[in-house]
Amino acid sequence: MNDTPKRAESPIDARAIRKLAKLLDDTGLTEIEYDTGDLRIRVARQGTAVQVSAPPVQQAPDPGAPPPLDTITPAPAPDPTHPGAVTSPMVGTVYLAPEPGAPNFVSIGDSVSPGQTLMLVEAMKTFNEIKAQKGGVVREIVVESGAPVEFGEVLVIVE
Amino acid sequence: MDGTPDLPQGYRRLHLPEIDSTNDEARRRAESGADGGLVVTADRQTAGRGRRGRNWNSPDGNLYCSILVRPEIAPAEGAQAGFAVSLAVADIVADALAHALPVHCKWPNDVLVSDQKVSGILIESASGAGRSVDWLIIGIGINVTSHPDFAEKPATSLAACGVTAQLDDLLAQLVAALDLRLTQWLEQGFDSIRNAWMERAWRLGEQVDLMTGQDQVTGAFRGLDETGGIVLELAGGERRNLGHGELVAQG
């Protein structure tokens, strides 16, 4: 974690930093910046190897070795720090298909390209398409259609 | 609708005699990189849509338009757009009716004249790698000359209210009102829109039911929370903030 007060004379608010760090963990974000005008605090994760409350399910890869390609190990709990995790940017209701009766946007095993729509999240009748940030294969669809989702909740894993 | 209505600066119109859905056309244009400010209109839609694939009956004579905007907002803030949009629709409908009939905004984003639905709004957005939405499409249908006949959901049109409106004039008024409300929202914040919306809110202060799928919550409608959720005060005095459901008046 980093704390970067903009001005030397500003008192460092440890409580605020702790609060932001907790928020970072709760939401699964990688970075939070908080600016009060005369004080700016930035809290960020260093790399992807962060400590999470759940024990790691995969063996840490040898930094020199290429990552294993074909080991499909379904995660027991959706982990927002998973590199392939696509998380919800909002509180709302998730839909896997564009409309009732229509096929789902994606299924497990599908190859998706960056920008492809994976699902919808609705809030107050505004429908937001969740798009793949990078290409890959849909490994896991974590949510069910019609279910409520929280901000930062894992929706799908693409890797 | 062949004229070129005077749209506010920054908006341009694409008119089509017939299209599947103006939202779908705006989406296709957005995905091909069209700039914000595009206003897609059509004389009729062959696959007009409401929420979750519900059909929006789209014969000639009514207003069908979709406005593409690209605001710098987080996806979570997109849900606030519906309140700014329904206010804009209520603004121009009230003007068209010369304020002779009550015009209300029904939570979350319906517009009613004398308790009957006169407009439908469908807002769609997309988010990916960036912090803000890629695009936001505001679909608006206004019943001008005709309206569907639903027993359970009474609807009306401007014509049924005794008003003859020119579609081009109405479109120009709508885009101008929308531009004002979107600017108010983006520059002054959601609180400003929330307060204006509550002044037009249908059944504010009254006992209402909110049907949320399997559940029904009954209480006094106290207002909007800071996310746009509805605040109900239950019989025991407890307040509940709810984010989805169908609002129904009691009695």
CSV table of C-alpha atoms in Angstrom, one decimal:
chain,number,residue,atom,x,y,z
A,1,MET,CA,0.0,0.0,0.0
A,2,ASN,CA,1.1,3.5,-0.7
A,3,ASP,CA,0.2,6.7,1.0
A,4,THR,CA,1.1,9.8,-0.8
A,5,PRO,CA,0.3,13.1,0.9
A,6,LYS,CA,0.5,15.9,-1.6
A,7,ARG,CA,1.7,18.5,0.9
A,8,ALA,CA,4.4,17.8,3.5
A,9,GLU,CA,2.6,19.9,6.2
A,10,SER,CA,-0.6,17.9,5.9
A,11,PRO,CA,-1.1,15.5,8.8
A,12,ILE,CA,-1.3,11.9,7.6
A,13,ASP,CA,-4.7,10.6,8.5
A,14,ALA,CA,-4.0,7.0,9.4
A,15,ARG,CA,-7.6,6.3,10.1
A,16,ALA,CA,-8.6,7.4,6.6
A,17,ILE,CA,-5.9,5.3,5.1
A,18,ARG,CA,-7.0,2.2,7.0
A,19,LYS,CA,-10.5,2.9,6.0
A,20,LEU,CA,-9.5,3.2,2.3
A,21,ALA,CA,-7.4,0.0,2.6
A,22,LYS,CA,-10.4,-1.8,3.9
A,23,LEU,CA,-12.6,-0.4,1.1
A,24,LEU,CA,-10.0,-1.6,-1.3
A,25,ASP,CA,-10.3,-5.2,0.1
A,26,ASP,CA,-14.1,-5.0,0.3
A,27,THR,CA,-14.6,-3.8,-3.2
A,28,GLY,CA,-11.8,-5.7,-5.0
A,29,LEU,CA,-10.6,-2.5,-6.6
A,30,THR,CA,-6.9,-2.2,-7.3
A,31,GLU,CA,-6.6,1.5,-6.5
A,32,ILE,CA,-8.5,4.2,-4.6
A,33,GLU,CA,-7.7,7.9,-4.7
A,34,TYR,CA,-9.2,10.2,-2.1
A,35,ASP,CA,-8.9,14.0,-2.5
A,36,THR,CA,-10.1,16.5,0.1
A,37,GLY,CA,-8.5,19.5,-1.6
A,38,ASP,CA,-5.4,19.9,0.5
A,39,LEU,CA,-4.8,16.2,1.0
A,40,ARG,CA,-4.7,13.5,-1.4
A,41,ILE,CA,-4.4,9.8,-0.4
A,42,ARG,CA,-3.9,7.1,-2.9
A,43,VAL,CA,-4.1,3.5,-1.8
A,44,ALA,CA,-3.1,0.8,-4.4
A,45,ARG,CA,-2.3,-2.8,-4.6
A,46,GLN,CA,1.2,-3.8,-5.5
A,47,GLY,CA,1.0,-6.3,-8.4
A,48,THR,CA,-1.4,-9.1,-8.2
A,49,ALA,CA,0.1,-11.0,-5.3
A,50,VAL,CA,-1.9,-9.4,-2.5
A,51,GLN,CA,-3.0,-11.1,0.7
A,52,VAL,CA,-6.6,-12.0,0.7
A,53,SER,CA,-8.6,-13.4,3.5
A,54,ALA,CA,-9.1,-16.8,1.8
A,55,PRO,CA,-6.1,-19.1,1.5
A,56,PRO,CA,-4.7,-19.3,-2.0
A,57,VAL,CA,-6.2,-22.1,-4.1
A,58,GLN,CA,-3.5,-22.2,-6.7
A,59,GLN,CA,0.1,-22.9,-6.2
A,60,ALA,CA,2.2,-19.8,-6.6
A,61,PRO,CA,3.8,-20.1,-10.1
A,62,ASP,CA,7.5,-20.2,-10.4
A,63,PRO,CA,8.4,-16.8,-11.7
A,64,GLY,CA,10.7,-18.3,-14.4
A,65,ALA,CA,8.2,-20.9,-15.6
A,66,PRO,CA,5.5,-20.1,-18.2
A,67,PRO,CA,2.0,-20.2,-16.6
A,68,PRO,CA,0.1,-23.4,-17.0
A,69,LEU,CA,-2.4,-23.2,-19.8
A,70,ASP,CA,-4.8,-26.0,-19.5
A,71,THR,CA,-5.4,-26.5,-15.8
A,72,ILE,CA,-9.0,-25.7,-15.3
A,73,THR,CA,-9.4,-25.4,-11.6
A,74,PRO,CA,-12.8,-24.0,-10.6
A,75,ALA,CA,-12.3,-21.5,-7.8
A,76,PRO,CA,-14.2,-22.5,-4.7
A,77,ALA,CA,-15.1,-18.9,-3.9
A,78,PRO,CA,-15.1,-16.0,-6.4
A,79,ASP,CA,-12.0,-14.0,-5.8
A,80,PRO,CA,-12.1,-10.4,-7.1
A,81,THR,CA,-8.3,-10.3,-7.3
A,82,HIS,CA,-8.3,-13.2,-9.8
A,83,PRO,CA,-6.6,-11.8,-12.9
A,84,GLY,CA,-9.5,-13.0,-15.1
A,85,ALA,CA,-12.3,-11.8,-12.8
A,86,VAL,CA,-14.8,-9.4,-14.3
A,87,THR,CA,-16.5,-7.6,-11.5
A,88,SER,CA,-19.7,-5.6,-11.3
A,89,PRO,CA,-19.1,-1.8,-11.6
A,90,MET,CA,-22.5,-1.2,-9.8
A,91,VAL,CA,-25.2,-2.4,-7.5
A,92,GLY,CA,-28.0,-3.9,-9.5
A,93,THR,CA,-29.7,-7.0,-11.0
A,94,VAL,CA,-27.7,-9.1,-13.3
A,95,TYR,CA,-29.1,-10.6,-16.6
A,96,LEU,CA,-27.2,-13.2,-18.6
A,97,ALA,CA,-29.4,-12.9,-21.7
A,98,PRO,CA,-30.5,-9.7,-23.6
A,99,GLU,CA,-34.1,-10.5,-22.9
A,100,PRO,CA,-36.1,-13.4,-21.4
A,101,GLY,CA,-36.1,-16.4,-23.7
A,102,ALA,CA,-33.1,-15.3,-25.7
A,103,PRO,CA,-29.8,-17.2,-25.6
A,104,ASN,CA,-27.2,-16.0,-23.0
A,105,PHE,CA,-24.6,-13.5,-24.1
A,106,VAL,CA,-21.9,-16.1,-23.3
A,107,SER,CA,-21.5,-19.6,-22.1
A,108,ILE,CA,-18.7,-21.5,-20.3
A,109,GLY,CA,-16.0,-22.4,-22.8
A,110,ASP,CA,-16.8,-19.6,-25.2
A,111,SER,CA,-13.9,-17.6,-26.6
A,112,VAL,CA,-14.6,-13.9,-26.2
A,113,SER,CA,-12.9,-10.9,-27.7
A,114,PRO,CA,-12.2,-7.6,-26.0
A,115,GLY,CA,-15.3,-5.4,-25.9
A,116,GLN,CA,-17.7,-8.3,-26.3
A,117,THR,CA,-20.8,-8.1,-24.1
A,118,LEU,CA,-20.8,-10.7,-21.3
A,119,MET,CA,-24.0,-9.8,-19.4
A,120,LEU,CA,-26.2,-6.9,-18.3
A,121,VAL,CA,-26.5,-5.2,-14.9
A,122,GLU,CA,-29.6,-3.2,-14.4
A,123,ALA,CA,-30.2,-0.4,-11.8
A,124,MET,CA,-33.3,1.8,-11.8
A,125,LYS,CA,-34.2,0.5,-15.2
A,126,THR,CA,-30.8,1.6,-16.7
A,127,PHE,CA,-29.2,-1.4,-18.4
A,128,ASN,CA,-25.4,-1.5,-18.4
A,129,GLU,CA,-23.6,-3.9,-20.7
A,130,ILE,CA,-20.6,-5.5,-19.1
A,131,LYS,CA,-17.9,-5.9,-21.7
A,132,ALA,CA,-14.9,-8.1,-21.7
A,133,GLN,CA,-11.8,-6.0,-21.0
A,134,LYS,CA,-9.6,-8.6,-22.7
A,135,GLY,CA,-10.0,-11.6,-24.8
A,136,GLY,CA,-10.0,-15.2,-23.5
A,137,VAL,CA,-12.1,-18.1,-22.7
A,138,VAL,CA,-15.1,-18.0,-20.3
A,139,ARG,CA,-14.0,-20.2,-17.4
A,140,GLU,CA,-16.8,-19.6,-14.9
A,141,ILE,CA,-20.1,-17.7,-14.8
A,142,VAL,CA,-20.4,-16.9,-11.1
A,143,VAL,CA,-23.8,-15.2,-11.0
A,144,GLU,CA,-27.3,-16.3,-11.9
A,145,SER,CA,-29.6,-14.4,-14.1
A,146,GLY,CA,-32.0,-12.2,-12.1
A,147,ALA,CA,-29.8,-12.2,-9.0
A,148,PRO,CA,-28.9,-9.0,-7.2
A,149,VAL,CA,-25.2,-8.1,-7.4
A,150,GLU,CA,-23.0,-5.8,-5.3
A,151,PHE,CA,-20.4,-3.4,-6.4
A,152,GLY,CA,-17.1,-5.3,-7.0
A,153,GLU,CA,-18.8,-8.7,-6.9
A,154,VAL,CA,-17.3,-11.2,-9.4
A,155,LEU,CA,-19.6,-11.9,-12.3
A,156,VAL,CA,-17.5,-14.0,-14.6
A,157,ILE,CA,-14.0,-15.3,-15.1
A,158,VAL,CA,-12.4,-14.9,-18.5
A,159,GLU,CA,-8.8,-16.1,-19.0
B,1,MET,CA,-41.0,14.2,-40.1
B,2,ASP,CA,-38.8,15.4,-42.9
B,3,GLY,CA,-38.0,18.8,-41.6
B,4,THR,CA,-34.8,19.6,-39.7
B,5,PRO,CA,-35.7,20.8,-36.3
B,6,ASP,CA,-33.5,23.2,-34.5
B,7,LEU,CA,-31.5,21.1,-32.1
B,8,PRO,CA,-29.3,22.6,-29.4
B,9,GLN,CA,-25.6,23.0,-30.3
B,10,GLY,CA,-23.8,19.7,-30.2
B,11,TYR,CA,-26.7,17.6,-31.3
B,12,ARG,CA,-27.3,16.2,-34.8
B,13,ARG,CA,-30.2,14.2,-36.1
B,14,LEU,CA,-30.4,11.0,-38.1
B,15,HIS,CA,-33.9,10.4,-39.3
B,16,LEU,CA,-35.1,7.1,-40.7
B,17,PRO,CA,-38.6,6.3,-42.0
B,18,GLU,CA,-38.4,2.8,-40.5
B,19,ILE,CA,-36.0,1.0,-38.2
B,20,ASP,CA,-36.0,-2.0,-35.9
B,21,SER,CA,-35.4,0.1,-32.9
B,22,THR,CA,-33.9,3.6,-32.5
B,23,ASN,CA,-31.9,2.3,-29.5
B,24,ASP,CA,-30.5,-0.5,-31.5
B,25,GLU,CA,-29.5,1.9,-34.3
B,26,ALA,CA,-27.9,4.3,-31.8
B,27,ARG,CA,-26.1,1.4,-30.3
B,28,ARG,CA,-24.7,0.3,-33.6
B,29,ARG,CA,-23.5,3.8,-34.3
B,30,ALA,CA,-22.0,4.1,-30.9
B,31,GLU,CA,-20.1,0.9,-31.3
B,32,SER,CA,-18.8,2.2,-34.7
B,33,GLY,CA,-17.4,5.2,-32.9
B,34,ALA,CA,-20.1,7.9,-33.4
B,35,ASP,CA,-19.7,11.0,-31.3
B,36,GLY,CA,-22.1,11.9,-28.5
B,37,GLY,CA,-25.0,14.1,-29.5
B,38,LEU,CA,-26.4,11.8,-32.1
B,39,VAL,CA,-30.2,11.8,-32.1
B,40,VAL,CA,-31.8,8.9,-34.0
B,41,THR,CA,-35.5,9.3,-34.9
B,42,ALA,CA,-37.8,7.1,-36.8
B,43,ASP,CA,-41.4,7.4,-38.2
B,44,ARG,CA,-42.0,3.8,-36.9
B,45,GLN,CA,-40.1,1.0,-35.3
B,46,THR,CA,-40.6,-2.6,-36.3
B,47,ALA,CA,-39.0,-4.0,-33.1
B,48,GLY,CA,-39.5,-1.2,-30.6
B,49,ARG,CA,-38.4,-2.4,-27.1
B,50,GLY,CA,-39.2,-1.6,-23.5
B,51,ARG,CA,-37.6,-3.1,-20.5
B,52,ARG,CA,-36.3,-6.7,-20.8
B,53,GLY,CA,-37.6,-7.2,-24.3
B,54,ARG,CA,-41.1,-6.0,-23.7
B,55,ASN,CA,-42.6,-4.8,-26.9
B,56,TRP,CA,-43.1,-1.0,-27.4
B,57,ASN,CA,-45.8,-0.7,-30.0
B,58,SER,CA,-44.5,1.9,-32.5
B,59,PRO,CA,-47.0,3.0,-35.2
B,60,ASP,CA,-46.6,6.2,-37.2
B,61,GLY,CA,-47.6,9.4,-35.5
B,62,ASN,CA,-45.7,9.0,-32.2
B,63,LEU,CA,-42.2,10.2,-31.2
B,64,TYR,CA,-39.5,7.6,-31.2
B,65,CYS,CA,-36.0,8.8,-30.5
B,66,SER,CA,-32.7,7.7,-29.1
B,67,ILE,CA,-30.0,10.1,-28.0
B,68,LEU,CA,-26.3,8.9,-27.8
B,69,VAL,CA,-24.3,10.7,-25.2
B,70,ARG,CA,-20.8,10.0,-23.9
B,71,PRO,CA,-20.7,11.5,-20.4
B,72,GLU,CA,-17.7,11.0,-18.1
B,73,ILE,CA,-19.6,9.0,-15.5
B,74,ALA,CA,-19.0,5.7,-13.7
B,75,PRO,CA,-21.4,2.9,-14.7
B,76,ALA,CA,-23.0,3.1,-11.2
B,77,GLU,CA,-23.9,6.8,-11.9
B,78,GLY,CA,-25.7,5.8,-15.1
B,79,ALA,CA,-28.7,4.7,-13.0
B,80,GLN,CA,-29.2,8.4,-12.1
B,81,ALA,CA,-29.7,9.4,-15.7
B,82,GLY,CA,-33.3,8.1,-15.8
B,83,PHE,CA,-34.3,10.7,-13.3
B,84,ALA,CA,-32.9,13.6,-15.4
B,85,VAL,CA,-34.4,12.1,-18.5
B,86,SER,CA,-37.9,11.6,-17.1
B,87,LEU,CA,-37.8,15.2,-15.7
B,88,ALA,CA,-37.0,16.5,-19.2
B,89,VAL,CA,-39.9,14.5,-20.7
B,90,ALA,CA,-42.2,15.7,-17.9
B,91,ASP,CA,-41.1,19.3,-18.6
B,92,ILE,CA,-42.0,19.2,-22.3
B,93,VAL,CA,-45.2,17.2,-21.8
B,94,ALA,CA,-46.4,19.7,-19.1
B,95,ASP,CA,-45.6,22.6,-21.6
B,96,ALA,CA,-47.4,20.8,-24.4
B,97,LEU,CA,-50.5,20.5,-22.2
B,98,ALA,CA,-50.2,24.1,-21.1
B,99,HIS,CA,-50.0,22.9,-17.5
B,100,ALA,CA,-53.8,22.1,-17.7
B,101,LEU,CA,-53.4,18.5,-16.5
B,102,PRO,CA,-51.2,17.0,-13.8
B,103,VAL,CA,-47.9,15.6,-15.0
B,104,HIS,CA,-45.9,13.4,-12.7
B,105,CYS,CA,-42.7,11.3,-12.7
B,106,LYS,CA,-43.3,7.8,-11.4
B,107,TRP,CA,-40.4,6.0,-9.8
B,108,PRO,CA,-38.1,5.1,-11.3
B,109,ASN,CA,-38.6,6.6,-14.8
B,110,ASP,CA,-42.2,6.7,-16.1
B,111,VAL,CA,-44.0,9.9,-17.0
B,112,LEU,CA,-47.7,10.1,-16.3
B,113,VAL,CA,-50.5,12.5,-17.3
B,114,SER,CA,-53.5,12.2,-15.0
B,115,ASP,CA,-52.1,8.9,-13.7
B,116,GLN,CA,-51.8,7.5,-17.2
B,117,LYS,CA,-48.5,6.6,-18.9
B,118,VAL,CA,-47.6,8.9,-21.8
B,119,SER,CA,-44.0,8.0,-22.3
B,120,GLY,CA,-41.5,5.2,-22.1
B,121,ILE,CA,-37.8,5.5,-21.4
B,122,LEU,CA,-35.2,2.9,-22.0
B,123,ILE,CA,-31.6,3.7,-21.0
B,124,GLU,CA,-28.8,1.5,-22.0
B,125,SER,CA,-25.0,1.9,-21.4
B,126,ALA,CA,-21.9,-0.1,-21.7
B,127,SER,CA,-18.7,-0.4,-19.6
B,128,GLY,CA,-15.5,-2.1,-20.1
B,129,ALA,CA,-11.9,-1.3,-19.3
B,130,GLY,CA,-12.3,2.4,-18.7
B,131,ARG,CA,-13.5,4.2,-15.6
B,132,SER,CA,-16.5,5.8,-17.2
B,133,VAL,CA,-19.2,4.3,-19.4
B,134,ASP,CA,-18.3,3.9,-23.1
B,135,TRP,CA,-21.6,5.3,-24.1
B,136,LEU,CA,-25.1,6.0,-22.8
B,137,ILE,CA,-28.2,5.7,-25.0
B,138,ILE,CA,-31.4,7.4,-23.9
B,139,GLY,CA,-34.4,5.9,-25.7
B,140,ILE,CA,-37.6,7.9,-25.4
B,141,GLY,CA,-41.0,7.1,-26.8
B,142,ILE,CA,-43.8,9.7,-26.4
B,143,ASN,CA,-47.4,8.8,-27.2
B,144,VAL,CA,-48.4,11.8,-29.4
B,145,THR,CA,-51.3,10.6,-31.6
B,146,SER,CA,-52.1,7.2,-30.2
B,147,HIS,CA,-51.5,4.9,-27.2
B,148,PRO,CA,-51.9,1.2,-26.5
B,149,ASP,CA,-54.9,0.0,-24.6
B,150,PHE,CA,-53.9,-1.9,-21.6
B,151,ALA,CA,-56.5,-2.6,-18.9
B,152,GLU,CA,-53.9,-3.1,-16.1
B,153,LYS,CA,-51.6,-0.2,-17.2
B,154,PRO,CA,-53.6,2.7,-18.3
B,155,ALA,CA,-51.9,4.8,-21.0
B,156,THR,CA,-52.7,8.0,-22.8
B,157,SER,CA,-51.4,10.3,-25.6
B,158,LEU,CA,-51.1,14.0,-26.1
B,159,ALA,CA,-54.0,13.7,-28.7
B,160,ALA,CA,-56.2,11.9,-26.1
B,161,CYS,CA,-55.5,14.9,-23.8
B,162,GLY,CA,-56.7,17.2,-26.5
B,163,VAL,CA,-53.3,18.5,-27.8
B,164,THR,CA,-52.1,18.4,-31.4
B,165,ALA,CA,-48.3,18.5,-31.5
B,166,GLN,CA,-45.9,18.6,-34.4
B,167,LEU,CA,-43.3,15.8,-34.1
B,168,ASP,CA,-40.4,18.0,-35.2
B,169,ASP,CA,-41.3,20.7,-32.7
B,170,LEU,CA,-41.7,18.2,-30.0
B,171,LEU,CA,-38.3,16.7,-30.8
B,172,ALA,CA,-36.6,20.0,-30.7
B,173,GLN,CA,-38.2,20.8,-27.3
B,174,LEU,CA,-37.3,17.4,-26.0
B,175,VAL,CA,-33.7,17.5,-27.0
B,176,ALA,CA,-33.4,21.1,-25.6
B,177,ALA,CA,-35.0,20.0,-22.3
B,178,LEU,CA,-32.9,16.9,-22.1
B,179,ASP,CA,-29.7,18.9,-22.7
B,180,LEU,CA,-30.7,21.2,-19.8
B,181,ARG,CA,-31.4,18.4,-17.4
B,182,LEU,CA,-28.3,16.4,-18.4
B,183,THR,CA,-26.2,19.5,-17.9
B,184,GLN,CA,-27.9,20.1,-14.5
B,185,TRP,CA,-27.1,16.5,-13.5
B,186,LEU,CA,-23.5,16.5,-14.7
B,187,GLU,CA,-22.6,19.9,-13.4
B,188,GLN,CA,-24.6,20.4,-10.3
B,189,GLY,CA,-24.8,16.7,-9.3
B,190,PHE,CA,-27.5,14.2,-8.7
B,191,ASP,CA,-28.9,16.1,-5.6
B,192,SER,CA,-30.1,18.9,-7.8
B,193,ILE,CA,-31.9,16.4,-10.1
B,194,ARG,CA,-33.2,14.4,-7.1
B,195,ASN,CA,-34.8,17.5,-5.6
B,196,ALA,CA,-36.4,18.6,-8.9
B,197,TRP,CA,-37.7,15.1,-9.5
B,198,MET,CA,-39.3,14.9,-6.0
B,199,GLU,CA,-41.3,18.0,-6.8
B,200,ARG,CA,-42.8,16.1,-9.7
B,201,ALA,CA,-43.0,12.7,-8.0
B,202,TRP,CA,-46.1,10.6,-8.3
B,203,ARG,CA,-47.6,9.7,-4.9
B,204,LEU,CA,-44.9,11.3,-2.8
B,205,GLY,CA,-45.9,11.4,0.8
B,206,GLU,CA,-48.7,8.8,0.2
B,207,GLN,CA,-49.1,5.2,1.1
B,208,VAL,CA,-47.8,3.0,-1.7
B,209,ASP,CA,-47.0,-0.6,-2.4
B,210,LEU,CA,-43.7,-1.7,-4.0
B,211,MET,CA,-43.9,-5.0,-5.7
B,212,THR,CA,-40.5,-6.6,-5.8
B,213,GLY,CA,-41.0,-10.0,-7.5
B,214,GLN,CA,-42.0,-12.3,-4.7
B,215,ASP,CA,-42.2,-9.5,-2.1
B,216,GLN,CA,-44.4,-6.6,-1.5
B,217,VAL,CA,-43.4,-3.6,0.7
B,218,THR,CA,-46.0,-1.2,1.9
B,219,GLY,CA,-45.2,2.2,3.3
B,220,ALA,CA,-45.3,6.0,2.9
B,221,PHE,CA,-43.3,7.2,0.0
B,222,ARG,CA,-40.7,9.6,1.6
B,223,GLY,CA,-38.4,10.4,-1.4
B,224,LEU,CA,-35.3,9.3,-3.2
B,225,ASP,CA,-32.1,8.3,-1.6
B,226,GLU,CA,-28.7,9.5,-3.0
B,227,THR,CA,-28.5,6.6,-5.4
B,228,GLY,CA,-32.1,7.0,-6.8
B,229,GLY,CA,-33.5,4.3,-4.6
B,230,ILE,CA,-37.0,4.8,-3.2
B,231,VAL,CA,-37.4,5.5,0.5
B,232,LEU,CA,-40.5,4.0,2.1
B,233,GLU,CA,-41.5,4.5,5.7
B,234,LEU,CA,-43.1,1.4,7.1
B,235,ALA,CA,-46.0,1.2,9.5
B,236,GLY,CA,-43.6,0.9,12.5
B,237,GLY,CA,-41.7,4.0,11.5
B,238,GLU,CA,-38.7,2.1,10.0
B,239,ARG,CA,-37.4,3.5,6.8
B,240,ARG,CA,-36.4,1.2,3.9
B,241,ASN,CA,-34.4,2.1,0.8
B,242,LEU,CA,-35.3,-0.1,-2.1
B,243,GLY,CA,-33.6,-0.2,-5.5
B,244,HIS,CA,-36.1,-2.1,-7.6
B,245,GLY,CA,-39.7,-3.0,-7.9
B,246,GLU,CA,-43.0,-1.8,-9.4
B,247,LEU,CA,-44.6,1.1,-7.6
B,248,VAL,CA,-48.4,0.8,-7.1
B,249,ALA,CA,-50.7,3.3,-5.6
B,250,GLN,CA,-53.0,2.2,-2.8
B,251,GLY,CA,-56.8,2.4,-3.2
